[in-house]
mmCIF file of C-alpha atoms and ligand atoms in Angstrom:
data_model
loop_
_atom_site.group_PDB
_atom_site.id
_atom_site.type_symbol
_atom_site.label_atom_id
_atom_site.label_comp_id
_atom_site.label_asym_id
_atom_site.label_seq_id
_atom_site.Cartn_x
_atom_site.Cartn_y
_atom_site.Cartn_z
ATOM 1 C CA MET A 279 52.632 58.697 56.396
ATOM 2 C CA ALA A 280 54.025 62.080 57.395
ATOM 3 C CA THR A 281 56.082 63.913 54.834
ATOM 4 C CA HIS A 282 59.524 64.825 56.119
ATOM 5 C CA ARG A 283 60.710 68.170 54.756
ATOM 6 C CA ILE A 284 64.492 68.525 54.726
ATOM 7 C CA LEU A 285 66.661 71.445 53.591
ATOM 8 C CA PHE A 286 70.416 71.085 53.114
ATOM 9 C CA VAL A 287 72.446 74.287 53.392
ATOM 10 C CA CYS A 288 76.025 75.213 52.472
ATOM 11 C CA LEU A 289 77.673 78.479 51.441
ATOM 12 C CA GLY A 290 77.223 78.580 47.668
ATOM 13 C CA ASN A 291 74.564 75.878 47.025
ATOM 14 C CA ILE A 292 76.594 74.557 44.114
ATOM 15 C CA CYS A 293 78.956 71.964 45.671
ATOM 16 C CA ARG A 294 78.010 70.312 48.969
ATOM 17 C CA SER A 295 74.306 70.936 49.571
ATOM 18 C CA PRO A 296 73.175 69.815 46.073
ATOM 19 C CA LEU A 297 75.118 66.568 46.603
ATOM 20 C CA ALA A 298 73.599 66.184 50.074
ATOM 21 C CA GLU A 299 70.123 66.705 48.606
ATOM 22 C CA ALA A 300 70.819 64.131 45.883
ATOM 23 C CA ALA A 301 72.275 61.536 48.273
ATOM 24 C CA PHE A 302 69.366 61.986 50.669
ATOM 25 C CA ARG A 303 66.694 61.786 47.932
ATOM 26 C CA HIS A 304 68.283 58.545 46.759
ATOM 27 C CA ALA A 305 68.586 56.984 50.239
ATOM 28 C CA ALA A 306 65.108 58.106 51.324
ATOM 29 C CA THR A 307 63.487 56.764 48.159
ATOM 30 C CA GLU A 308 65.210 53.413 48.639
ATOM 31 C CA ALA A 309 63.911 53.348 52.223
ATOM 32 C CA GLY A 310 60.371 54.146 51.064
ATOM 33 C CA LEU A 311 60.220 57.401 53.039
ATOM 34 C CA ASP A 312 57.836 60.198 52.065
ATOM 35 C CA ILE A 313 60.098 63.249 51.788
ATOM 36 C CA GLU A 314 60.501 66.693 50.319
ATOM 37 C CA ALA A 315 64.121 67.738 49.948
ATOM 38 C CA ASP A 316 65.738 70.952 48.787
ATOM 39 C CA SER A 317 69.029 72.779 49.180
ATOM 40 C CA ALA A 318 70.101 76.400 49.575
ATOM 41 C CA GLY A 319 73.165 78.559 50.162
ATOM 42 C CA THR A 320 73.657 81.164 52.854
ATOM 43 C CA ALA A 321 75.288 83.376 50.185
ATOM 44 C CA ASP A 322 73.739 84.725 47.009
ATOM 45 C CA TYR A 323 76.834 84.153 44.826
ATOM 46 C CA HIS A 324 75.319 81.407 42.661
ATOM 47 C CA VAL A 325 71.577 82.056 42.705
ATOM 48 C CA GLY A 326 69.925 80.611 39.599
ATOM 49 C CA GLU A 327 73.030 78.661 38.581
ATOM 50 C CA PRO A 328 73.317 74.891 38.136
ATOM 51 C CA PRO A 329 75.597 72.956 40.495
ATOM 52 C CA ASP A 330 79.369 73.025 39.979
ATOM 53 C CA PRO A 331 80.272 70.741 37.021
ATOM 54 C CA ARG A 332 82.367 68.631 39.413
ATOM 55 C CA SER A 333 79.285 68.055 41.602
ATOM 56 C CA ILE A 334 77.196 67.161 38.562
ATOM 57 C CA ALA A 335 79.904 64.677 37.495
ATOM 58 C CA GLU A 336 80.165 63.164 40.981
ATOM 59 C CA ALA A 337 76.400 62.630 41.229
ATOM 60 C CA ALA A 338 76.400 61.138 37.717
ATOM 61 C CA ARG A 339 79.044 58.625 38.853
ATOM 62 C CA HIS A 340 76.381 57.362 41.250
ATOM 63 C CA GLY A 341 73.659 57.349 38.608
ATOM 64 C CA ILE A 342 71.996 60.538 39.834
ATOM 65 C CA GLU A 343 71.202 63.506 37.595
ATOM 66 C CA ILE A 344 71.416 66.937 39.294
ATOM 67 C CA GLY A 345 72.077 69.194 36.291
ATOM 68 C CA HIS A 346 68.576 70.662 36.604
ATOM 69 C CA TYR A 347 69.109 71.857 40.209
ATOM 70 C CA ARG A 348 69.362 75.647 40.531
ATOM 71 C CA GLY A 349 71.057 77.632 43.275
ATOM 72 C CA ARG A 350 68.982 79.644 45.695
ATOM 73 C CA GLN A 351 69.649 81.541 48.893
ATOM 74 C CA LEU A 352 68.342 80.537 52.331
ATOM 75 C CA VAL A 353 65.341 82.673 53.373
ATOM 76 C CA VAL A 354 63.516 83.173 56.687
ATOM 77 C CA ASP A 355 60.468 81.299 55.385
ATOM 78 C CA ASP A 356 62.608 78.133 55.172
ATOM 79 C CA PHE A 357 62.637 77.971 58.993
ATOM 80 C CA HIS A 358 58.826 77.693 58.912
ATOM 81 C CA ARG A 359 58.512 75.378 55.889
ATOM 82 C CA PHE A 360 61.091 72.726 56.694
ATOM 83 C CA ASP A 361 61.248 70.182 59.528
ATOM 84 C CA TRP A 362 65.033 70.016 59.387
ATOM 85 C CA ILE A 363 67.664 72.485 58.198
ATOM 86 C CA LEU A 364 71.052 70.798 57.939
ATOM 87 C CA GLY A 365 74.231 72.867 57.573
ATOM 88 C CA MET A 366 77.502 71.435 56.308
ATOM 89 C CA ASP A 367 80.078 73.180 58.512
ATOM 90 C CA THR A 368 80.418 75.450 61.520
ATOM 91 C CA SER A 369 80.623 78.543 59.342
ATOM 92 C CA ASN A 370 77.314 77.576 57.670
ATOM 93 C CA MET A 371 75.798 77.046 61.122
ATOM 94 C CA ALA A 372 76.781 80.577 62.178
ATOM 95 C CA ASN A 373 75.295 82.031 58.983
ATOM 96 C CA ILE A 374 72.092 79.988 59.406
ATOM 97 C CA ALA A 375 71.771 81.151 63.033
ATOM 98 C CA ARG A 376 72.027 84.776 61.944
ATOM 99 C CA LEU A 377 68.914 84.371 59.777
ATOM 100 C CA ASP A 378 66.962 82.137 62.204
ATOM 101 C CA PRO A 379 63.749 83.973 63.241
ATOM 102 C CA GLY A 380 63.613 81.853 66.402
ATOM 103 C CA ASN A 381 59.948 80.876 66.004
ATOM 104 C CA GLY A 382 60.266 78.427 63.116
ATOM 105 C CA LYS A 383 59.600 74.699 63.329
ATOM 106 C CA ALA A 384 62.853 73.574 61.741
ATOM 107 C CA ARG A 385 65.318 71.589 63.768
ATOM 108 C CA VAL A 386 68.692 73.084 62.826
ATOM 109 C CA GLU A 387 71.663 70.713 62.945
ATOM 110 C CA MET A 388 75.053 70.185 61.340
ATOM 111 C CA LEU A 389 74.853 67.177 59.012
ATOM 112 C CA LEU A 390 77.765 65.143 60.365
ATOM 113 C CA ASP A 391 76.469 65.628 63.925
ATOM 114 C CA LEU A 392 73.898 62.979 62.908
ATOM 115 C CA VAL A 393 76.629 60.463 62.090
ATOM 116 C CA PRO A 394 77.839 58.473 65.104
ATOM 117 C CA GLY A 395 81.544 59.109 65.643
ATOM 118 C CA ARG A 396 81.651 62.237 63.480
ATOM 119 C CA GLU A 397 79.918 64.673 65.796
ATOM 120 C CA GLY A 398 81.317 68.178 65.506
ATOM 121 C CA ALA A 399 83.071 67.478 62.206
ATOM 122 C CA ASP A 400 82.864 69.987 59.381
ATOM 123 C CA LEU A 401 81.873 68.636 55.982
ATOM 124 C CA ALA A 402 84.819 70.063 54.043
ATOM 125 C CA ASP A 403 84.273 72.604 51.277
ATOM 126 C CA PRO A 404 85.624 71.056 48.025
ATOM 127 C CA TRP A 405 85.257 74.296 45.984
ATOM 128 C CA TYR A 406 88.934 75.304 46.073
ATOM 129 C CA GLY A 407 90.325 71.770 45.637
ATOM 130 C CA ASP A 408 90.435 69.229 42.824
ATOM 131 C CA GLU A 409 87.942 66.584 41.708
ATOM 132 C CA ASP A 410 89.101 64.095 44.330
ATOM 133 C CA GLY A 411 87.605 66.377 46.944
ATOM 134 C CA PHE A 412 84.174 65.797 45.456
ATOM 135 C CA ARG A 413 84.532 62.034 46.014
ATOM 136 C CA ASP A 414 85.154 62.758 49.685
ATOM 137 C CA THR A 415 82.152 65.098 49.680
ATOM 138 C CA TRP A 416 79.979 62.330 48.249
ATOM 139 C CA GLU A 417 81.131 59.884 50.937
ATOM 140 C CA ASP A 418 80.412 62.410 53.668
ATOM 141 C CA VAL A 419 76.975 63.496 52.422
ATOM 142 C CA SER A 420 76.049 59.835 51.888
ATOM 143 C CA ALA A 421 76.989 59.032 55.497
ATOM 144 C CA GLY A 422 74.837 61.969 56.609
ATOM 145 C CA ALA A 423 71.954 60.915 54.369
ATOM 146 C CA ALA A 424 72.045 57.341 55.685
ATOM 147 C CA ALA A 425 72.073 58.564 59.291
ATOM 148 C CA LEU A 426 69.141 60.889 58.617
ATOM 149 C CA VAL A 427 67.122 58.122 56.947
ATOM 150 C CA LYS A 428 67.744 55.938 59.986
ATOM 151 C CA LEU A 429 66.455 58.730 62.250
ATOM 152 C CA LEU A 430 63.334 59.332 60.159
ATOM 153 C CA ARG A 431 62.173 55.788 59.544
HETATM 154 P P1 4NP B 754 79.517 75.083 48.537
HETATM 155 O O1 4NP B 754 80.957 75.497 47.942
HETATM 156 O O2 4NP B 754 79.270 76.012 49.709
HETATM 157 O O3 4NP B 754 79.717 73.672 48.967
HETATM 158 O O4 4NP B 754 78.526 75.243 47.419
HETATM 159 C C1 4NP B 754 81.263 76.812 47.553
HETATM 160 C C2 4NP B 754 80.818 77.282 46.341
HETATM 161 C C3 4NP B 754 81.126 78.568 45.946
HETATM 162 C C4 4NP B 754 81.878 79.384 46.771
HETATM 163 C C5 4NP B 754 82.316 78.903 47.998
HETATM 164 C C6 4NP B 754 81.993 77.614 48.395
HETATM 165 N N1 4NP B 754 82.210 80.712 46.362
HETATM 166 O O5 4NP B 754 82.961 81.389 47.080
HETATM 167 O O6 4NP B 754 81.713 81.158 45.297
#
């Protein structure tokens, strides 16, 4: 079985993309898919840091431990290593495109574009809001993860 290599990308790699990675790992494992998943930020603000405590708490509410994840920045090599690079919002997509070498193998898409009925929708940044925002983030990344699993299986 082919290994599917998926990279989730947001701005800081501490709120949305770690949750997307966690939701996808969970859904893909349940579906019996052979995957490698990772996440990265387009910015270097939180390199080497664990996810936001609110993201760690949200994942824990779903029985998933992400406290060991560490932030890293998107690099050109990611376009060659991964099959899919999935941004969270239109701003992420613009930042990803700026780094895209153009000769990579990665298919670059916005996560909610994979979800029927939510094409073109930004996956909102919960960083400036309260904890409730992270529940919405979880719902959105889970919808994206389920849609991606459906595409890959
Ligand atoms: P994320 O959220 O892109 O979902 O990880 C953010 C995290 C940090 C910052 C912005 C967004 N920041 O400006 O530090």
